[in-house]
């Protein structure tokens, strides 16, 4: 995901010096926008305290994952206590509520024909910061869910990474309590999170072109199939999927990372990279002009990194055609979502696998591997969906 507001911030400095900027392949160079420096770990937090922070975070997110597993009972939930760290009474109630809501999501996903028979969660502690009796901990959650009905060609697992900031407060005896959990990814699209997905302000073209609207796609199951050839044509769709599944949680350093730290999200940047790997060619020009499309380590057009700008370019260039139903999408096709139905698209994903009529999407923000459209639509049934045949 990426807002046009961020795109403007990223390239605003270059406008002042555009006339004097170097030109490569006809493109005016613009300074790259980075996602911000990593948080430095606080050396004053001792190893034992860090270990208890990590263990409690692992217990909390394991609980959330298990709430999505078919047949998992409350007795299977891990302990809410870990050494000298525990949940505050308020956070404990919040987690109870979260688990109840996640069990409801599990039920909706099951009705859509998908269940998970096992879940595995690992949490790593990335950084800590302490101010007085308050500690902040940045953690990375890596979760794998095993599909219950995986047979034959169906994928065996889906997985995702999510980043969180945990706040702990110490009482007079020095006992730490977990008081707040905040998701720090720009997407908010992990299957076990209840955070509302990030939405972007409506984007408007500022280059004098009329922006084309994409037609919404239906989400009903079993539509008339619209097959396509994966290789041998203009584009290599298998190469697109291979790229996406290689870099879904291991970012390609040949491109900037727009995920986290308020950078706007990396989803469209990631999909553009995948399309480029499958044969999409650069269209050099001005960064704001959505009829142009280019991206590398040094410069990216708005259409390369922006959700709406990508949609405008894809339609205007005739590189895509709309699909009437999201379930018609095949490997290499693109799905977008408008979560709040305000006409501005919020998220971009690429189909990297399909079997038994179900497309599986891979995306950044949150980093996610082969999540079924059935799961996504069951989680966000009121969103607007858009499907693009590439």
Coordinates of C-alpha atoms in Angstrom, one line a residue:
X1 CA 0.0 0.0 0.0
X2 CA 1.1 3.5 -0.6
X3 CA -0.6 6.9 -0.6
X4 CA -0.2 9.6 -3.1
X5 CA 0.6 11.9 -0.3
X6 CA 3.7 9.9 0.5
X7 CA 4.7 9.7 -3.2
X8 CA 4.7 13.5 -3.2
X9 CA 6.7 13.7 -0.1
X10 CA 9.2 11.3 -1.5
X11 CA 9.9 13.3 -4.6
X12 CA 9.1 16.9 -3.5
X13 CA 12.8 17.9 -3.2
X14 CA 13.5 16.9 -6.7
X15 CA 11.0 19.4 -8.2
X16 CA 13.2 22.2 -7.0
X17 CA 16.1 20.9 -8.9
X18 CA 14.3 19.0 -11.7
X19 CA 15.9 21.1 -14.4
X20 CA 19.4 20.3 -13.2
X21 CA 18.7 16.6 -12.4
X22 CA 20.6 13.9 -14.1
X23 CA 18.7 12.0 -16.7
X24 CA 18.9 8.2 -17.1
X25 CA 16.8 6.6 -19.9
X26 CA 14.8 9.8 -20.0
X27 CA 13.9 9.8 -16.3
X28 CA 14.7 12.7 -14.0
X29 CA 16.4 11.3 -11.0
X30 CA 14.6 11.8 -7.7
X31 CA 16.1 11.1 -4.3
X32 CA 14.8 7.8 -2.9
X33 CA 12.5 7.7 0.2
X34 CA 13.7 5.3 2.8
X35 CA 11.5 3.6 5.4
X36 CA 13.6 5.1 8.3
X37 CA 16.4 3.8 10.4
X38 CA 16.0 0.7 12.5
X39 CA 15.4 1.1 16.2
X40 CA 18.5 0.6 18.2
X41 CA 18.3 -2.0 21.0
X42 CA 18.6 -0.6 24.5
X43 CA 21.7 -2.2 26.2
X44 CA 20.4 -1.4 29.7
X45 CA 17.7 -4.1 29.5
X46 CA 19.2 -7.3 31.0
X47 CA 19.0 -10.6 29.2
X48 CA 16.6 -12.2 31.7
X49 CA 14.1 -9.3 31.2
X50 CA 14.4 -9.5 27.4
X51 CA 13.8 -13.3 27.6
X52 CA 10.6 -12.8 29.6
X53 CA 9.4 -10.1 27.2
X54 CA 9.9 -12.5 24.3
X55 CA 8.3 -15.4 26.0
X56 CA 5.1 -13.5 26.9
X57 CA 4.9 -12.1 23.3
X58 CA 5.3 -15.6 22.0
X59 CA 2.5 -16.9 24.3
X60 CA 0.1 -14.1 23.3
X61 CA 0.5 -14.5 19.5
X62 CA 0.5 -18.3 19.8
X63 CA -2.9 -18.0 21.5
X64 CA -4.2 -15.8 18.7
X65 CA -2.9 -18.3 16.1
X66 CA -4.5 -21.3 17.9
X67 CA -7.9 -19.5 17.9
X68 CA -7.9 -20.0 14.1
X69 CA -7.1 -23.7 14.3
X70 CA -10.0 -26.1 13.8
X71 CA -10.8 -28.0 17.0
X72 CA -8.4 -26.1 19.2
X73 CA -9.9 -25.7 22.7
X74 CA -9.3 -22.9 25.2
X75 CA -7.4 -25.4 27.3
X76 CA -4.8 -25.5 24.5
X77 CA -4.0 -21.9 25.0
X78 CA -0.6 -21.1 26.4
X79 CA -0.1 -19.6 29.8
X80 CA -0.7 -15.8 30.2
X81 CA 2.3 -15.7 32.6
X82 CA 6.0 -15.9 31.8
X83 CA 8.5 -15.5 34.6
X84 CA 8.3 -12.0 36.1
X85 CA 6.1 -10.6 33.2
X86 CA 2.4 -10.9 33.0
X87 CA -0.6 -9.3 31.2
X88 CA -2.2 -6.4 32.9
X89 CA -5.9 -6.9 33.8
X90 CA -7.0 -4.6 31.0
X91 CA -4.8 -6.3 28.5
X92 CA -5.9 -9.7 29.6
X93 CA -9.5 -8.6 29.0
X94 CA -8.5 -7.3 25.6
X95 CA -6.9 -10.5 24.7
X96 CA -9.9 -12.5 25.8
X97 CA -12.0 -10.4 23.5
X98 CA -9.5 -10.8 20.7
X99 CA -9.6 -14.5 21.0
X100 CA -13.4 -14.6 20.9
X101 CA -13.4 -12.5 17.7
X102 CA -10.7 -14.7 16.1
X103 CA -12.7 -17.8 16.8
X104 CA -15.6 -16.0 15.0
X105 CA -13.2 -15.4 12.1
X106 CA -12.2 -19.1 12.1
X107 CA -15.9 -20.0 11.8
X108 CA -16.4 -17.7 8.9
X109 CA -13.4 -19.0 7.1
X110 CA -14.5 -22.5 7.7
X111 CA -17.9 -21.7 6.2
X112 CA -16.0 -20.5 3.1
X113 CA -14.5 -24.0 2.8
X114 CA -11.1 -23.5 4.5
X115 CA -9.8 -24.8 7.8
X116 CA -6.5 -25.1 9.5
X117 CA -5.4 -28.2 11.4
X118 CA -2.3 -26.7 13.0
X119 CA -0.6 -23.5 13.6
X120 CA 3.0 -22.6 14.6
X121 CA 4.1 -19.2 15.8
X122 CA 7.6 -17.9 16.6
X123 CA 8.3 -14.4 18.0
X124 CA 11.7 -12.8 18.0
X125 CA 12.6 -9.7 20.0
X126 CA 14.1 -7.1 17.7
X127 CA 14.7 -4.2 20.0
X128 CA 13.9 -2.8 23.5
X129 CA 13.7 0.8 24.9
X130 CA 13.3 1.7 28.5
X131 CA 12.2 5.0 30.0
X132 CA 11.8 4.9 33.8
X133 CA 9.3 2.2 34.5
X134 CA 8.0 1.9 30.9
X135 CA 9.6 -0.5 28.4
X136 CA 8.9 -0.7 24.6
X137 CA 9.7 -3.9 22.8
X138 CA 9.6 -4.4 19.0
X139 CA 8.9 -8.0 18.0
X140 CA 8.5 -9.9 14.8
X141 CA 5.9 -12.6 14.7
X142 CA 6.3 -15.4 12.1
X143 CA 3.3 -17.7 11.8
X144 CA 2.6 -20.8 9.7
X145 CA -0.9 -22.3 9.4
X146 CA -1.3 -25.8 7.9
X147 CA -4.4 -26.2 5.7
X148 CA -6.6 -29.0 7.0
X149 CA -7.7 -30.3 3.6
X150 CA -4.5 -30.1 1.8
X151 CA -4.4 -32.9 -0.7
X152 CA -2.9 -33.3 -4.2
X153 CA -2.2 -30.0 -5.7
X154 CA -3.5 -27.8 -2.9
X155 CA -0.8 -25.8 -0.9
X156 CA 0.1 -27.4 2.4
X157 CA 0.6 -24.1 4.3
X158 CA 0.1 -20.4 4.4
X159 CA 2.3 -18.1 6.3
X160 CA 2.8 -14.5 7.3
X161 CA 5.1 -12.1 9.2
X162 CA 3.8 -9.3 11.4
X163 CA 5.6 -6.7 13.5
X164 CA 4.3 -5.4 16.8
X165 CA 5.3 -2.9 19.5
X166 CA 4.6 -4.1 23.0
X167 CA 4.5 -1.7 26.0
X168 CA 5.4 -3.0 29.5
X169 CA 5.1 -1.1 32.8
X170 CA 6.8 -2.1 36.0
X171 CA 5.2 -1.9 39.4
X172 CA 6.9 -0.8 42.6
X173 CA 8.2 -4.3 43.1
X174 CA 9.8 -4.3 39.6
X175 CA 7.3 -6.8 38.1
X176 CA 6.6 -6.0 34.5
X177 CA 3.1 -6.1 33.0
X178 CA 2.2 -6.1 29.4
X179 CA -0.2 -3.2 29.0
X180 CA -0.5 -2.5 25.2
X181 CA 0.0 -4.3 21.9
X182 CA 0.2 -2.2 18.7
X183 CA 0.6 -3.6 15.2
X184 CA 3.3 -1.6 13.4
X185 CA 3.0 -2.9 9.8
X186 CA 1.4 -0.5 7.4
X187 CA -0.9 -3.2 6.0
X188 CA -2.6 -4.7 9.1
X189 CA -3.5 -7.8 7.0
X190 CA -2.2 -10.7 9.1
X191 CA -4.9 -13.4 9.4
X192 CA -4.7 -13.4 13.2
X193 CA -4.9 -9.7 13.7
X194 CA -8.0 -7.6 14.4
X195 CA -6.4 -4.3 13.5
X196 CA -8.3 -2.5 10.8
X197 CA -6.5 -2.6 7.5
X198 CA -4.8 0.6 6.6
X199 CA -6.8 2.8 4.3
X200 CA -5.4 5.6 2.1
X201 CA -6.7 9.0 1.3
X202 CA -8.3 9.2 -2.1
X203 CA -5.7 9.9 -4.7
X204 CA -6.2 12.3 -7.6
X205 CA -4.1 12.6 -10.8
X206 CA -2.1 15.8 -11.0
X207 CA -0.6 15.4 -14.4
X208 CA -3.6 16.6 -16.6
X209 CA -4.6 13.0 -17.5
X210 CA -8.1 11.7 -16.8
X211 CA -7.8 8.8 -14.4
X212 CA -9.6 5.6 -15.4
X213 CA -11.8 3.8 -12.9
X214 CA -11.5 0.0 -12.6
X215 CA -14.7 -1.9 -12.4
X216 CA -15.4 -3.8 -9.2
X217 CA -15.1 -7.6 -9.3
X218 CA -17.7 -9.9 -7.8
X219 CA -16.7 -12.3 -5.0
X220 CA -19.2 -15.1 -5.7
X221 CA -17.7 -18.6 -5.9
X222 CA -17.4 -20.8 -9.0
X223 CA -17.7 -18.2 -11.8
X224 CA -17.1 -19.1 -15.5
X225 CA -13.4 -19.8 -15.8
X226 CA -11.2 -17.4 -17.8
X227 CA -8.0 -19.4 -18.3
X228 CA -4.7 -18.1 -19.6
X229 CA -1.4 -19.5 -20.8
X230 CA 1.2 -19.1 -18.1
X231 CA 4.3 -19.1 -20.4
X232 CA 5.0 -18.6 -24.0
X233 CA 3.2 -15.4 -24.5
X234 CA 4.1 -11.8 -23.9
X235 CA 4.7 -12.3 -20.2
X236 CA 6.1 -15.1 -18.0
X237 CA 3.5 -15.5 -15.3
X238 CA 5.3 -18.4 -13.6
X239 CA 8.3 -16.0 -13.2
X240 CA 6.1 -13.4 -11.6
X241 CA 4.9 -16.0 -9.0
X242 CA 8.4 -17.4 -8.5
X243 CA 9.7 -13.9 -7.7
X244 CA 6.9 -13.1 -5.3
X245 CA 7.2 -16.3 -3.4
X246 CA 11.0 -15.9 -3.2
X247 CA 10.8 -12.4 -1.7
X248 CA 7.6 -12.5 0.2
X249 CA 9.4 -12.2 3.6
X250 CA 13.0 -11.7 2.4
X251 CA 13.0 -8.3 0.6
X252 CA 15.1 -7.8 -2.5
X253 CA 17.7 -5.3 -1.7
X254 CA 17.8 -4.0 -5.3
X255 CA 14.6 -2.1 -4.4
X256 CA 13.7 0.2 -1.4
X257 CA 11.5 -1.1 1.4
X258 CA 8.4 1.0 2.1
X259 CA 7.1 -1.2 4.9
X260 CA 6.9 0.2 8.4
X261 CA 7.9 3.4 10.0
X262 CA 5.0 5.3 8.3
X263 CA 6.5 4.8 4.9
X264 CA 3.1 4.0 3.4
X265 CA 3.4 0.2 2.8
X266 CA 5.3 -2.0 0.3
X267 CA 2.5 -3.9 -1.3
X268 CA 2.3 -2.2 -4.7
X269 CA 6.1 -1.8 -4.9
X270 CA 6.4 -5.6 -4.3
X271 CA 3.7 -6.5 -7.0
X272 CA 5.4 -4.2 -9.5
X273 CA 8.7 -5.9 -8.9
X274 CA 7.0 -9.3 -9.5
X275 CA 5.4 -8.0 -12.8
X276 CA 8.8 -6.7 -13.9
X277 CA 10.4 -10.1 -13.2
X278 CA 7.8 -11.6 -15.6
X279 CA 8.4 -9.2 -18.4
X280 CA 6.8 -5.8 -17.8
X281 CA 9.1 -3.2 -19.2
X282 CA 9.8 0.3 -17.9
X283 CA 8.0 3.3 -19.4
X284 CA 10.3 6.2 -18.5
X285 CA 9.1 9.6 -17.7
X286 CA 8.1 12.0 -14.9
X287 CA 7.5 10.3 -11.5
X288 CA 4.0 11.9 -11.1
X289 CA 2.8 10.9 -14.5
X290 CA 0.7 7.7 -14.0
X291 CA 1.1 6.9 -17.7
X292 CA 4.7 6.1 -17.0
X293 CA 6.0 3.1 -15.0
X294 CA 9.5 2.4 -13.7
X295 CA 11.3 1.4 -10.6
X296 CA 14.8 0.4 -9.4
X297 CA 17.0 1.1 -6.4
X298 CA 17.3 4.8 -7.1
X299 CA 13.9 5.9 -8.4
X300 CA 10.3 4.7 -8.6
X301 CA 7.4 6.2 -10.4
X302 CA 4.2 6.8 -8.4
X303 CA 2.6 4.1 -10.6
X304 CA 5.3 1.6 -9.5
X305 CA 4.6 2.1 -5.8
X306 CA 1.1 3.6 -5.4
X307 CA -2.0 1.5 -5.3
X308 CA -4.3 3.8 -7.3
X309 CA -1.6 5.1 -9.5
X310 CA -0.7 1.5 -10.5
X311 CA -4.3 0.8 -11.3
X312 CA -4.5 3.9 -13.5
X313 CA -1.3 2.9 -15.4
X314 CA -2.4 -0.7 -15.8
X315 CA -5.6 0.2 -17.4
X316 CA -4.4 3.2 -19.5
X317 CA -1.5 1.1 -20.9
X318 CA -3.8 -1.8 -21.8
X319 CA -1.4 -4.1 -20.0
X320 CA -4.3 -5.4 -18.0
X321 CA -8.0 -6.1 -18.6
X322 CA -10.6 -6.3 -15.8
X323 CA -12.0 -9.6 -14.6
X324 CA -15.6 -9.8 -13.6
X325 CA -15.0 -12.0 -10.6
X326 CA -12.0 -12.3 -8.3
X327 CA -12.1 -16.1 -8.5
X328 CA -11.4 -15.9 -12.2
X329 CA -7.9 -14.6 -11.4
X330 CA -5.0 -16.9 -12.4
X331 CA -1.3 -17.0 -11.6
X332 CA 0.3 -13.6 -12.3
X333 CA -3.0 -11.7 -12.1
X334 CA -3.4 -8.8 -9.6
X335 CA -6.1 -8.3 -6.9
X336 CA -6.7 -4.9 -5.2
X337 CA -8.9 -4.1 -2.3
X338 CA -10.8 -1.0 -1.2
X339 CA -11.5 -1.7 2.5
X340 CA -13.6 1.3 3.4
X341 CA -15.3 1.5 0.0
X342 CA -14.5 5.1 -0.5
X343 CA -13.4 4.7 -4.1
X344 CA -9.7 4.8 -3.2
X345 CA -8.0 1.4 -3.4
X346 CA -5.9 0.4 -0.3
X347 CA -4.0 -2.8 -1.1
X348 CA -2.4 -4.7 -3.9
X349 CA -1.7 -8.5 -4.1
X350 CA -0.5 -10.9 -6.8
X351 CA -1.9 -14.4 -7.4
X352 CA 1.0 -16.9 -7.1
X353 CA -1.0 -20.2 -7.0
X354 CA -4.3 -21.5 -8.0
X355 CA -6.0 -24.9 -7.6
X356 CA -9.6 -26.2 -7.4
X357 CA -10.9 -22.8 -8.5
X358 CA -9.2 -20.9 -5.5
X359 CA -6.6 -18.3 -6.2
X360 CA -3.9 -17.8 -3.5
X361 CA -2.3 -14.4 -3.1
X362 CA 1.1 -13.4 -1.9
X363 CA 1.8 -9.8 -0.7
X364 CA 3.7 -7.4 1.5
X365 CA 2.4 -5.3 4.3
X366 CA 1.9 -7.8 6.1
X367 CA 4.3 -10.2 4.4
X368 CA 2.1 -13.1 3.5
X369 CA 2.5 -16.3 1.5
X370 CA -0.3 -18.0 -0.4
X371 CA -3.3 -16.8 1.5
X372 CA -6.5 -18.0 -0.2
X373 CA -9.0 -15.5 -1.5
X374 CA -11.6 -17.4 0.4
X375 CA -9.8 -16.5 3.7
X376 CA -9.4 -12.9 2.7
X377 CA -13.0 -12.3 1.6
X378 CA -14.3 -14.1 4.7
X379 CA -12.2 -11.8 6.8
X380 CA -13.2 -8.6 5.0
X381 CA -16.6 -9.4 3.5
X382 CA -17.7 -5.8 3.1
X383 CA -14.7 -4.5 1.1
X384 CA -14.6 -3.8 -2.6
X385 CA -12.4 -6.1 -4.7
X386 CA -10.8 -5.5 -8.1
X387 CA -9.2 -8.1 -10.3
X388 CA -6.8 -7.5 -13.2
X389 CA -5.8 -9.9 -15.9
X390 CA -2.1 -9.2 -16.6

